[in-house]
Amino acid sequence: MLVFMLGVMLPAAGFIVAGASYLRNIQRNKAIEAVIQREHQQVLAIAEKRIDARAYDIAEEARAKFPDVNQGDRLEAFLVAHPDIAHAVLWAGKGHVQGQSQPARMNEPAFGEEGKEFSSMIGHWFDPESESKDWIAKLKKMEAKEGKHVYLTDNWVSRGDKWQYQSLVLFVPRGSTAEHPALAGFVYDTDYLKDKFFPQALNDVLPNQNQNDTHPQPVIMVRTVKDHAPLATSLRWDGGSPEVERSFEGVFPGLVLGIKLRGTTIANISNHFVQTAFLILGALSLLMGGGMLLTYRNVARELALAKLKSDFVSNVSHELRTPLALIRLYAETLELGRISNPGKRQEYYEIIRKESERLTSLINNILDFSRIESGKKEYSFRETDVADLVRSTLESYRFEIEQDGFQFEQKIDNDLPQVWVDREAIARSLLNLVNNAVKYSATEKYLGVNLYRHNGGVNLEVVDHGIGISAKEQPKIFEKFYRVGDPLVHNTKGSGLGLSLVRHIVQAHGGEVAVESEPGQGSKFIITLPVQTAEVQQAKGMSA
Ligand code: ADP
């Protein structure tokens, strides 16, 4: 048992405790939240790169169509061909600024004003010679280094009471020379960014989303630093605020990318994970506990059985030795021929007979038991008059029992049905019960045997007024080798096989054996035998 506790229980308990504390750690350190957040950061970094690339592509494409330095009059045509661009401006040296706003929107009064403001702002920017030189140098350097002809940055305008975000594209137009340097630019309006550019870009950067996927899927949005409400969102954005944010660094300074999980939060996912893990751990612990309980019970049972077996061996040896010693003693005495009294001689013969009978019945019990254990016990069922069987079995014992000082009562009903039984086996069962009744009645010497019709079958009862059996022991006495640990029983010889044989035999007949008993009051063993026809018996394969 100690080995079992140390070898199985301790590691199992250790495993459960370690598992639980590991999970607690994960929960406390918010480890799962951290992992998901890191993953989200990566998604946002990749998203920013892709959005930037897309913005460059679009701006480069427009720049390629932009009029040459000396074609300022074509600005309007350029804007007509690019309805997404709000204003365009061409600076061709100090004081030479040409600006044009999107003709399609000139009916918005504030819009034209905004365009003029934009042109003059650009003029002011570039007019100092040093400033324009710096810009051109910067753009040329970009071109040489990254192969990009445009520089993108933010441009904030106030419309009504709100600050609007625009995207400004600057570049050196065709026809700009060292003597006559020129710069040009155009802006993408908020509306374009909000309604077209970002919705498409955000959807494109998200991994393929399956509508039927039940896993929470990431959704992203973009907002300006001045406003928490989204400027644009990916298609399946479900409101709320993002869980992880990242500020744009390159093309869209002043914008922030945000990501969250659709329909849930990172905290929810983490809680769900930890809860599921705890549940699994709990279920595993229960299974393990159950398994260990079963193993423990099995081990305990095996140990008890091993002890019963060793008791059995010493009981049986003892039981064999006593009658053999008596037989030998009386046989030797008779052999010497010194006993002249015929009465005495007769008594000795009787003792030898009785002791050899005891030996035979003990050996028969052991043989039967071993046949039953190895599954080789065979019964030969025959239609039998049980009343006759019981009467004749008891007859040879009646005298002896009465001589032992027992009051012997036998009640056998008339007209009992014929029962299909193995005569020898039933006789052995009855003798085992009678033997026990005699053995376990030290002071109150009474033996009753009743046979009566019951529920269409037959009941056979053996009653004594002996030491009785406590309720706790009653279910165990039918187990093999089991003997009650009472000193009264201990002092009586026995092998612990009798009742287990009785039960096996009776069950093989389709019946049951039960006990009613109270300590100090005596016991009643009841064998119930059903009346079975030959066909039923054979169908059950009972003679096998
Ligand atoms: P045993 O050889 O010990 O009698 P059994 O299988 O016949 O083995 O009986 C098992 C145990 O049941 C006995 O050891 C005894 O403790 C108890 N027992 C059986 N019959 C009686 C009885 N008539 N009165 C009291 N105890 C009994």
Coordinates of C-alpha atoms and ligand atoms in Angstrom, one line a residue:
M1 CA 0.0 0.0 0.0
L2 CA 2.8 2.4 0.9
V3 CA 4.4 1.6 -2.4
F4 CA 1.1 2.3 -4.2
M5 CA 0.8 5.7 -2.4
L6 CA 4.3 6.7 -3.1
G7 CA 4.5 5.3 -6.6
V8 CA 1.1 6.4 -8.0
M9 CA -0.6 8.9 -5.7
L10 CA 2.3 11.2 -5.2
P11 CA 3.2 11.6 -8.9
A12 CA -0.4 12.0 -9.8
A13 CA -1.0 14.7 -7.1
G14 CA 2.2 16.4 -8.2
F15 CA 1.1 16.4 -11.8
I16 CA -2.3 18.0 -10.9
V17 CA -0.8 20.6 -8.6
A18 CA 1.9 21.5 -11.2
G19 CA -0.7 21.7 -14.0
A20 CA -2.9 24.0 -11.9
S21 CA -0.1 26.3 -10.8
Y22 CA 1.2 26.5 -14.4
L23 CA -2.3 27.6 -15.6
R24 CA -2.6 30.1 -12.7
N25 CA 0.7 31.5 -13.8
I26 CA -0.5 31.9 -17.4
Q27 CA -3.6 33.6 -16.0
R28 CA -1.8 35.9 -13.7
N29 CA 0.9 37.0 -16.2
K30 CA -1.7 37.5 -18.9
A31 CA 0.6 35.4 -21.1
I32 CA -2.0 34.6 -23.7
E33 CA -3.1 38.2 -24.0
A34 CA 0.6 39.1 -24.6
V35 CA 1.0 36.5 -27.4
I36 CA -2.2 37.7 -29.2
Q37 CA -1.1 41.3 -28.8
R38 CA 2.3 40.6 -30.3
E39 CA 0.7 38.8 -33.2
H40 CA -1.6 41.8 -33.7
Q41 CA 1.4 44.2 -33.7
Q42 CA 2.9 42.2 -36.5
V43 CA -0.3 42.2 -38.5
L44 CA -0.4 46.0 -38.2
A45 CA 3.3 46.4 -39.2
I46 CA 2.7 44.4 -42.3
A47 CA -0.5 46.3 -43.0
E48 CA 1.3 49.6 -42.8
K49 CA 3.9 48.5 -45.3
R50 CA 1.4 47.3 -47.8
I51 CA -0.8 50.4 -47.4
D52 CA 2.3 52.6 -48.0
A53 CA 3.3 50.6 -51.1
R54 CA -0.2 51.0 -52.5
A55 CA -0.2 54.8 -51.8
Y56 CA 3.2 55.1 -53.6
D57 CA 1.9 53.2 -56.6
I58 CA -1.2 55.4 -57.0
A59 CA 0.8 58.6 -56.5
E60 CA 3.5 57.5 -59.0
E61 CA 0.8 56.7 -61.6
A62 CA -0.7 60.2 -61.3
R63 CA 2.7 61.9 -61.3
A64 CA 3.5 60.2 -64.6
K65 CA 0.5 62.0 -66.1
F66 CA 1.3 65.3 -64.5
P67 CA 1.8 68.2 -67.0
D68 CA 5.4 69.5 -67.8
V69 CA 6.7 72.7 -66.3
N70 CA 5.7 74.8 -69.2
Q71 CA 2.2 73.2 -69.5
G72 CA 0.6 74.9 -66.5
D73 CA -2.6 75.3 -68.6
R74 CA -3.1 71.5 -68.6
L75 CA -3.6 71.3 -64.9
E76 CA -7.3 71.4 -65.3
A77 CA -7.3 68.5 -67.8
F78 CA -5.1 66.6 -65.4
L79 CA -7.6 67.0 -62.6
V80 CA -10.5 66.0 -64.9
A81 CA -8.6 62.8 -65.6
H82 CA -8.0 62.3 -61.9
P83 CA -11.3 63.0 -60.1
D84 CA -9.8 61.6 -56.8
I85 CA -7.3 64.5 -56.6
A86 CA -8.6 67.6 -55.0
H87 CA -6.0 70.3 -55.9
A88 CA -2.9 70.4 -58.0
V89 CA -0.1 73.0 -58.0
L90 CA 2.9 73.8 -60.1
W91 CA 5.7 76.0 -58.8
A92 CA 8.2 77.2 -61.5
G93 CA 10.5 79.5 -59.7
K94 CA 10.0 82.4 -57.3
G95 CA 6.6 84.0 -57.6
H96 CA 5.5 81.5 -60.3
V97 CA 2.8 79.5 -58.8
Q98 CA -0.1 78.0 -60.7
G99 CA -2.9 76.3 -58.8
Q100 CA -6.0 74.4 -59.8
S101 CA -8.8 72.8 -57.9
Q102 CA -10.9 69.8 -59.0
P103 CA -13.4 71.3 -61.5
A104 CA -16.0 68.7 -60.6
R105 CA -16.2 70.2 -57.1
M106 CA -16.1 73.9 -57.8
N107 CA -19.7 74.3 -56.9
E108 CA -18.6 73.8 -53.2
P109 CA -17.7 77.5 -52.3
A110 CA -15.3 76.6 -49.5
F111 CA -13.5 74.1 -51.8
G112 CA -12.2 76.8 -54.2
E113 CA -10.9 78.9 -51.3
E114 CA -9.2 75.9 -49.9
G115 CA -7.5 75.3 -53.3
K116 CA -6.2 78.9 -53.4
E117 CA -4.9 78.7 -49.9
F118 CA -3.1 75.4 -50.8
S119 CA -1.4 77.1 -53.8
S120 CA -0.3 80.0 -51.8
M121 CA 1.0 77.8 -49.0
I122 CA 3.0 75.8 -51.5
G123 CA 4.3 79.1 -53.1
H124 CA 5.4 80.3 -49.6
W125 CA 7.1 77.0 -48.9
F126 CA 9.2 76.9 -52.0
D127 CA 9.8 80.6 -52.6
P128 CA 12.9 81.0 -50.5
E129 CA 15.6 79.7 -52.9
S130 CA 17.3 77.7 -50.2
E131 CA 14.0 75.9 -49.4
S132 CA 13.2 74.9 -52.9
K133 CA 16.8 73.7 -53.4
D134 CA 16.5 71.6 -50.3
W135 CA 13.2 70.0 -51.5
I136 CA 14.6 69.2 -54.9
A137 CA 17.8 67.7 -53.4
K138 CA 15.6 65.6 -51.0
L139 CA 13.5 64.4 -53.9
K140 CA 16.4 63.6 -56.1
K141 CA 18.1 61.7 -53.3
M142 CA 14.9 59.6 -52.7
E143 CA 14.8 58.9 -56.4
A144 CA 18.4 57.7 -56.5
K145 CA 18.1 55.7 -53.3
E146 CA 14.6 54.1 -53.4
G147 CA 13.6 54.6 -57.0
K148 CA 10.7 56.8 -55.9
H149 CA 9.8 60.0 -57.6
V150 CA 7.2 61.2 -55.1
Y151 CA 7.2 62.2 -51.5
L152 CA 4.0 61.7 -49.5
T153 CA 3.1 63.5 -46.3
D154 CA 0.1 64.8 -44.4
N155 CA -1.8 68.0 -45.0
W156 CA -4.4 69.2 -42.5
V157 CA -7.2 71.6 -43.5
S158 CA -10.0 72.9 -41.4
R159 CA -13.4 72.4 -42.9
G160 CA -16.2 73.8 -40.7
D161 CA -15.2 73.2 -37.1
K162 CA -13.3 70.0 -38.0
W163 CA -9.7 69.3 -39.0
Q164 CA -9.6 67.2 -42.1
Y165 CA -6.8 64.9 -43.0
Q166 CA -5.4 65.1 -46.6
S167 CA -2.5 63.3 -48.2
L168 CA 0.0 65.6 -50.0
V169 CA 2.2 64.3 -52.9
L170 CA 5.3 66.4 -53.8
F171 CA 7.6 65.8 -56.7
V172 CA 9.9 67.4 -59.3
P173 CA 7.9 67.9 -62.6
R174 CA 9.2 67.0 -66.0
G175 CA 11.1 70.0 -67.5
S176 CA 12.6 71.2 -64.2
T177 CA 16.3 72.1 -64.8
A178 CA 19.1 73.2 -62.6
E179 CA 18.7 76.8 -63.9
H180 CA 14.9 76.7 -63.8
P181 CA 14.1 74.5 -60.9
A182 CA 10.4 73.5 -60.5
L183 CA 8.3 71.6 -58.0
A184 CA 4.8 70.3 -58.1
G185 CA 2.3 68.7 -55.9
F186 CA -1.3 67.5 -55.5
V187 CA -3.5 66.5 -52.6
Y188 CA -5.8 63.6 -52.1
D189 CA -8.9 64.7 -50.3
T190 CA -10.2 63.3 -47.0
D191 CA -13.3 62.0 -48.8
Y192 CA -11.2 59.9 -51.2
L193 CA -9.1 58.5 -48.4
K194 CA -12.1 57.8 -46.3
D195 CA -14.4 56.3 -48.9
K196 CA -12.1 54.7 -51.3
F197 CA -8.4 54.3 -50.6
F198 CA -8.5 53.0 -47.0
P199 CA -11.5 50.8 -47.1
Q200 CA -10.0 48.9 -50.1
A201 CA -6.5 48.9 -48.6
L202 CA -7.7 47.7 -45.2
N203 CA -9.6 44.8 -46.7
D204 CA -6.7 43.9 -48.9
V205 CA -4.2 43.6 -46.0
L206 CA -6.3 41.3 -44.0
P207 CA -5.7 37.6 -44.5
N208 CA -8.5 35.7 -46.4
Q209 CA -11.5 35.7 -44.2
N210 CA -14.0 32.9 -44.3
Q211 CA -17.5 34.1 -43.2
N212 CA -18.3 30.6 -41.8
D213 CA -15.2 30.4 -39.7
T214 CA -16.2 30.4 -36.1
H215 CA -12.8 31.5 -34.8
P216 CA -12.7 35.2 -33.9
Q217 CA -11.2 37.0 -36.9
P218 CA -9.2 40.2 -36.8
V219 CA -10.7 43.4 -38.1
I220 CA -8.8 46.7 -38.6
M221 CA -9.5 50.4 -38.8
V222 CA -7.6 53.7 -39.4
R223 CA -8.2 56.9 -37.5
T224 CA -6.5 60.3 -37.2
V225 CA -4.5 61.2 -34.1
K226 CA -7.1 64.0 -33.5
D227 CA -10.1 61.7 -33.4
H228 CA -11.0 58.3 -31.8
A229 CA -13.7 57.6 -34.3
P230 CA -12.5 55.6 -37.3
L231 CA -11.7 57.3 -40.5
A232 CA -12.2 54.0 -42.3
T233 CA -12.6 50.4 -41.4
S234 CA -12.3 46.9 -42.9
L235 CA -15.5 45.4 -44.1
R236 CA -16.5 43.4 -41.1
W237 CA -15.6 45.9 -38.4
D238 CA -18.1 45.6 -35.6
G239 CA -17.7 48.8 -33.7
G240 CA -15.9 49.4 -30.4
S241 CA -12.3 50.4 -29.9
P242 CA -9.2 48.7 -31.2
E243 CA -7.2 46.6 -28.8
V244 CA -3.8 47.2 -30.3
E245 CA -2.8 50.4 -32.2
R246 CA 0.1 51.5 -34.3
S247 CA 1.0 55.0 -35.5
F248 CA 1.8 55.4 -39.2
E249 CA 5.4 56.4 -39.6
G250 CA 6.0 56.8 -43.3
V251 CA 3.4 57.9 -45.9
F252 CA 0.5 58.9 -43.5
P253 CA 2.0 60.6 -40.5
G254 CA -0.9 61.6 -38.2
L255 CA -2.9 58.4 -38.9
V256 CA -3.2 55.5 -36.5
L257 CA -3.9 51.8 -37.5
G258 CA -6.0 49.8 -35.0
I259 CA -6.9 46.1 -34.7
K260 CA -9.3 44.1 -32.7
L261 CA -11.1 40.7 -32.9
R262 CA -14.5 40.6 -34.3
G263 CA -17.2 39.8 -31.8
T264 CA -14.9 39.3 -28.8
T265 CA -11.9 40.6 -26.9
I266 CA -8.5 39.3 -26.3
A267 CA -9.3 39.1 -22.6
N268 CA -12.3 36.9 -23.4
I269 CA -10.2 34.6 -25.5
S270 CA -7.6 34.2 -22.8
N271 CA -10.3 33.6 -20.1
H272 CA -11.9 31.1 -22.3
F273 CA -8.6 29.3 -22.9
V274 CA -7.7 29.2 -19.2
Q275 CA -11.2 28.1 -18.2
T276 CA -11.1 25.3 -20.8
A277 CA -7.7 24.2 -19.7
F278 CA -8.8 24.2 -16.0
L279 CA -11.9 22.2 -17.0
I280 CA -9.8 19.6 -18.9
L281 CA -7.4 19.5 -15.9
G282 CA -10.3 19.0 -13.6
A283 CA -11.8 16.2 -15.7
L284 CA -8.4 14.6 -16.0
S285 CA -7.9 14.8 -12.2
L286 CA -11.3 13.3 -11.7
L287 CA -10.5 10.4 -14.1
M288 CA -7.2 9.9 -12.4
G289 CA -8.8 10.0 -9.0
G290 CA -11.4 7.5 -10.1
G291 CA -8.7 5.3 -11.7
M292 CA -6.6 5.4 -8.6
L293 CA -9.6 4.6 -6.3
L294 CA -10.4 1.6 -8.5
T295 CA -6.7 0.5 -8.4
Y296 CA -6.6 1.1 -4.7
R297 CA -9.7 -1.1 -4.1
N298 CA -8.3 -3.8 -6.4
V299 CA -5.0 -3.8 -4.7
A300 CA -6.7 -3.9 -1.3
R301 CA -8.9 -6.7 -2.4
E302 CA -6.0 -8.7 -3.8
L303 CA -4.1 -8.2 -0.5
A304 CA -7.1 -9.3 1.5
L305 CA -7.5 -12.4 -0.7
A306 CA -3.9 -13.2 -0.4
K307 CA -4.3 -13.1 3.4
L308 CA -7.5 -15.2 3.2
K309 CA -5.6 -17.8 1.1
S310 CA -2.8 -18.1 3.5
D311 CA -5.3 -18.5 6.4
F312 CA -7.1 -21.1 4.3
V313 CA -4.0 -23.2 3.9
S314 CA -3.3 -23.2 7.6
N315 CA -7.0 -23.9 8.4
V316 CA -7.2 -26.8 6.0
S317 CA -3.9 -28.4 7.1
H318 CA -5.2 -28.1 10.7
E319 CA -8.6 -29.7 9.6
L320 CA -6.9 -32.5 7.9
R321 CA -4.5 -33.3 10.7
T322 CA -7.0 -33.6 13.5
P323 CA -9.2 -36.4 12.0
L324 CA -6.2 -38.2 10.7
A325 CA -4.6 -38.2 14.1
L326 CA -7.8 -39.4 15.7
I327 CA -8.3 -42.2 13.1
R328 CA -4.7 -43.3 13.6
L329 CA -5.0 -43.3 17.4
Y330 CA -8.2 -45.3 17.5
A331 CA -7.1 -47.7 14.7
E332 CA -3.8 -48.4 16.5
T333 CA -5.6 -48.9 19.8
L334 CA -7.9 -51.4 18.1
E335 CA -5.0 -53.1 16.3
L336 CA -3.3 -53.8 19.6
G337 CA -6.4 -55.9 20.4
R338 CA -6.5 -54.8 24.0
I339 CA -10.1 -53.5 24.0
S340 CA -12.2 -56.3 25.2
N341 CA -15.3 -54.3 25.9
P342 CA -17.4 -54.6 22.7
G343 CA -19.3 -51.4 23.5
K344 CA -16.0 -49.5 23.6
R345 CA -14.8 -51.1 20.4
Q346 CA -18.0 -50.1 18.7
E347 CA -17.5 -46.5 19.9
Y348 CA -14.0 -46.5 18.4
Y349 CA -15.2 -47.8 15.1
E350 CA -17.8 -45.1 15.1
I351 CA -15.2 -42.4 15.8
I352 CA -13.1 -43.7 13.0
R353 CA -16.1 -43.7 10.6
K354 CA -17.2 -40.2 11.6
E355 CA -13.7 -38.7 11.3
S356 CA -13.2 -40.3 7.9
E357 CA -16.6 -38.9 6.9
R358 CA -15.5 -35.5 8.0
L359 CA -12.3 -35.9 6.0
T360 CA -14.2 -36.9 2.9
S361 CA -16.6 -34.0 3.1
L362 CA -13.7 -31.6 3.6
I363 CA -11.9 -33.1 0.7
N364 CA -15.0 -33.1 -1.4
N365 CA -15.5 -29.4 -0.6
I366 CA -12.0 -28.6 -1.7
L367 CA -12.3 -30.7 -4.9
D368 CA -15.6 -29.0 -5.7
F369 CA -14.1 -25.6 -5.1
S370 CA -11.2 -26.2 -7.3
R371 CA -13.4 -27.5 -10.1
I372 CA -15.6 -24.4 -9.8
E373 CA -12.6 -22.1 -9.8
S374 CA -11.2 -23.8 -12.9
G375 CA -14.7 -23.8 -14.6
K376 CA -14.7 -27.6 -14.8
K377 CA -17.6 -28.2 -12.4
E378 CA -20.3 -30.3 -14.0
Y379 CA -23.8 -30.9 -12.7
S380 CA -26.1 -33.6 -13.7
F381 CA -29.6 -32.4 -13.3
R382 CA -32.4 -34.8 -12.8
E383 CA -36.1 -34.4 -11.9
T384 CA -36.0 -35.0 -8.2
D385 CA -38.3 -35.3 -5.2
V386 CA -36.6 -32.7 -3.0
A387 CA -38.5 -33.8 0.1
D388 CA -37.1 -37.3 -0.3
L389 CA -33.6 -35.9 -1.0
V390 CA -33.7 -33.7 2.2
R391 CA -35.1 -36.5 4.4
S392 CA -32.5 -39.1 3.3
T393 CA -29.6 -36.7 3.5
L394 CA -30.5 -35.7 7.1
E395 CA -31.4 -39.2 8.2
S396 CA -27.9 -40.4 8.5
Y397 CA -27.0 -37.4 10.6
R398 CA -30.1 -37.1 12.8
F399 CA -28.9 -39.5 15.4
E400 CA -25.5 -38.0 15.6
I401 CA -26.9 -34.5 15.9
E402 CA -29.3 -35.4 18.5
Q403 CA -26.5 -37.2 20.4
D404 CA -24.6 -33.9 20.4
G405 CA -27.5 -32.5 22.4
F406 CA -29.3 -30.7 19.6
Q407 CA -32.9 -30.3 19.4
F408 CA -33.6 -31.3 15.9
E409 CA -36.8 -30.2 14.1
Q410 CA -37.6 -31.0 10.5
K411 CA -40.7 -29.6 8.7
I412 CA -41.3 -30.8 5.2
D413 CA -44.5 -29.8 3.4
N414 CA -46.5 -32.4 1.6
D415 CA -47.1 -32.4 -2.2
L416 CA -44.0 -30.3 -3.1
P417 CA -43.3 -30.0 -6.8
Q418 CA -40.6 -32.1 -8.5
V419 CA -37.5 -30.0 -8.9
W420 CA -34.8 -30.3 -11.6
V421 CA -31.5 -30.6 -9.5
D422 CA -28.2 -32.3 -9.1
R423 CA -28.9 -34.5 -6.1
E424 CA -25.3 -34.7 -4.9
A425 CA -24.7 -31.0 -5.1
I426 CA -27.9 -30.1 -3.3
A427 CA -27.2 -32.7 -0.6
R428 CA -23.7 -31.2 -0.2
S429 CA -25.2 -27.7 0.1
L430 CA -27.6 -28.8 2.8
L431 CA -24.9 -30.6 4.7
N432 CA -22.6 -27.6 4.6
L433 CA -25.4 -25.5 6.1
V434 CA -26.3 -28.1 8.7
N435 CA -22.6 -28.5 9.6
N436 CA -22.3 -24.7 10.0
A437 CA -25.4 -24.6 12.2
V438 CA -23.9 -27.3 14.4
K439 CA -20.5 -25.8 14.4
Y440 CA -21.6 -22.2 15.3
S441 CA -24.1 -23.2 18.1
A442 CA -22.1 -23.5 21.2
T443 CA -24.7 -23.0 23.9
E444 CA -28.2 -22.9 22.3
K445 CA -28.3 -26.2 20.6
Y446 CA -31.2 -26.1 18.1
L447 CA -31.3 -27.2 14.5
G448 CA -34.3 -26.7 12.3
V449 CA -34.7 -27.7 8.6
N450 CA -37.8 -26.5 6.8
L451 CA -38.8 -27.3 3.2
Y452 CA -41.8 -25.6 1.7
R453 CA -43.3 -24.4 -1.5
H454 CA -42.6 -20.8 -2.3
N455 CA -43.5 -18.7 -5.4
G456 CA -44.0 -21.8 -7.5
G457 CA -40.6 -23.1 -6.4
V458 CA -39.2 -24.6 -3.3
N459 CA -37.4 -23.0 -0.3
L460 CA -35.0 -24.9 1.9
E461 CA -34.2 -23.3 5.3
V462 CA -31.6 -24.3 7.8
V463 CA -32.2 -22.5 11.2
D464 CA -30.0 -22.4 14.3
H465 CA -30.0 -20.5 17.6
G466 CA -26.2 -20.1 17.6
I467 CA -23.8 -17.2 17.7
G468 CA -25.4 -15.4 14.7
I469 CA -23.7 -13.1 12.2
S470 CA -23.6 -9.3 12.3
A471 CA -25.2 -7.4 9.4
K472 CA -21.9 -6.1 8.3
E473 CA -20.4 -9.6 7.9
Q474 CA -23.5 -11.1 6.2
P475 CA -22.7 -10.1 2.6
K476 CA -19.1 -11.3 3.0
I477 CA -19.6 -14.8 4.4
F478 CA -20.4 -16.1 0.9
E479 CA -17.1 -15.1 -0.5
K480 CA -14.4 -17.8 -0.9
F481 CA -12.0 -18.3 2.1
Y482 CA -13.9 -15.7 4.1
R483 CA -14.3 -16.5 7.8
V484 CA -15.7 -14.0 10.3
G485 CA -12.9 -12.6 12.5
D486 CA -14.8 -13.4 15.7
P487 CA -13.0 -15.4 18.4
L488 CA -16.0 -17.6 18.6
V489 CA -15.5 -18.5 14.9
H490 CA -11.7 -18.6 15.2
N491 CA -11.9 -21.4 17.7
T492 CA -14.0 -23.4 15.4
K493 CA -12.4 -25.4 12.6
G494 CA -13.3 -24.3 9.1
S495 CA -11.9 -23.6 5.7
G496 CA -14.1 -20.6 4.6
L497 CA -15.2 -22.6 1.5
G498 CA -18.6 -24.0 2.6
L499 CA -20.9 -21.1 1.9
S500 CA -19.1 -20.0 -1.3
L501 CA -19.8 -23.5 -2.6
V502 CA -23.4 -23.4 -1.5
R503 CA -23.9 -20.1 -3.3
H504 CA -22.3 -21.4 -6.5
I505 CA -24.3 -24.6 -6.5
V506 CA -27.6 -22.8 -5.8
Q507 CA -26.9 -20.2 -8.5
A508 CA -26.1 -23.0 -11.0
H509 CA -29.6 -24.2 -10.2
G510 CA -31.0 -20.8 -11.1
G511 CA -31.7 -20.1 -7.4
E512 CA -30.4 -17.9 -4.6
V513 CA -29.1 -18.3 -1.1
A514 CA -29.8 -15.7 1.6
V515 CA -29.1 -15.3 5.3
E516 CA -31.1 -13.7 8.1
S517 CA -29.2 -13.4 11.3
E518 CA -28.6 -11.5 14.4
P519 CA -25.6 -11.9 16.6
G520 CA -26.4 -14.0 19.7
Q521 CA -29.8 -14.9 18.3
G522 CA -29.0 -17.5 15.7
S523 CA -29.1 -17.6 11.9
K524 CA -31.4 -18.7 9.1
F525 CA -30.0 -19.7 5.7
I526 CA -32.6 -19.9 2.9
I527 CA -32.0 -21.7 -0.3
T528 CA -34.6 -20.8 -3.0
L529 CA -34.8 -23.3 -5.8
P530 CA -37.0 -22.4 -8.8
V531 CA -38.9 -25.2 -10.5
Q532 CA -37.5 -25.5 -13.9
T533 CA -38.4 -27.7 -16.8
A534 CA -35.9 -29.9 -18.5
E535 CA -36.0 -27.6 -21.6
V536 CA -35.3 -24.5 -19.6
Q537 CA -32.4 -26.2 -17.9
Q538 CA -30.9 -27.3 -21.1
A539 CA -31.4 -23.9 -22.8
K540 CA -29.5 -22.4 -20.0
G541 CA -26.7 -24.9 -20.6
M542 CA -26.7 -25.6 -16.9
S543 CA -25.5 -29.2 -17.3
A544 CA -22.4 -27.9 -19.0
Ligands
ADP1 P1 -16.3 -22.2 7.5 O1 -15.5 -23.3 7.0 O2 -15.5 -21.1 8.1 O3 -17.5 -22.5 8.2 P2 -18.2 -21.2 5.6 O4 -18.0 -20.6 4.2 O5 -19.1 -22.3 5.7 O6 -16.8 -21.4 6.1 O7 -18.7 -20.0 6.4 C1 -18.1 -18.7 6.4 C2 -18.3 -18.0 7.7 O8 -19.6 -17.7 7.9 C3 -17.9 -18.8 8.9 O9 -16.5 -18.8 9.1 C4 -18.7 -18.2 10.0 O10 -18.0 -17.1 10.5 C5 -19.9 -17.7 9.3 N1 -21.1 -18.6 9.4 C6 -21.5 -19.6 8.6 N2 -22.6 -20.2 9.0 C7 -22.8 -19.7 10.2 C8 -23.9 -19.9 11.2 N3 -24.8 -20.9 11.1 N4 -23.8 -19.2 12.4 C9 -22.9 -18.3 12.5 N5 -21.9 -18.0 11.6 C10 -21.9 -18.7 10.5

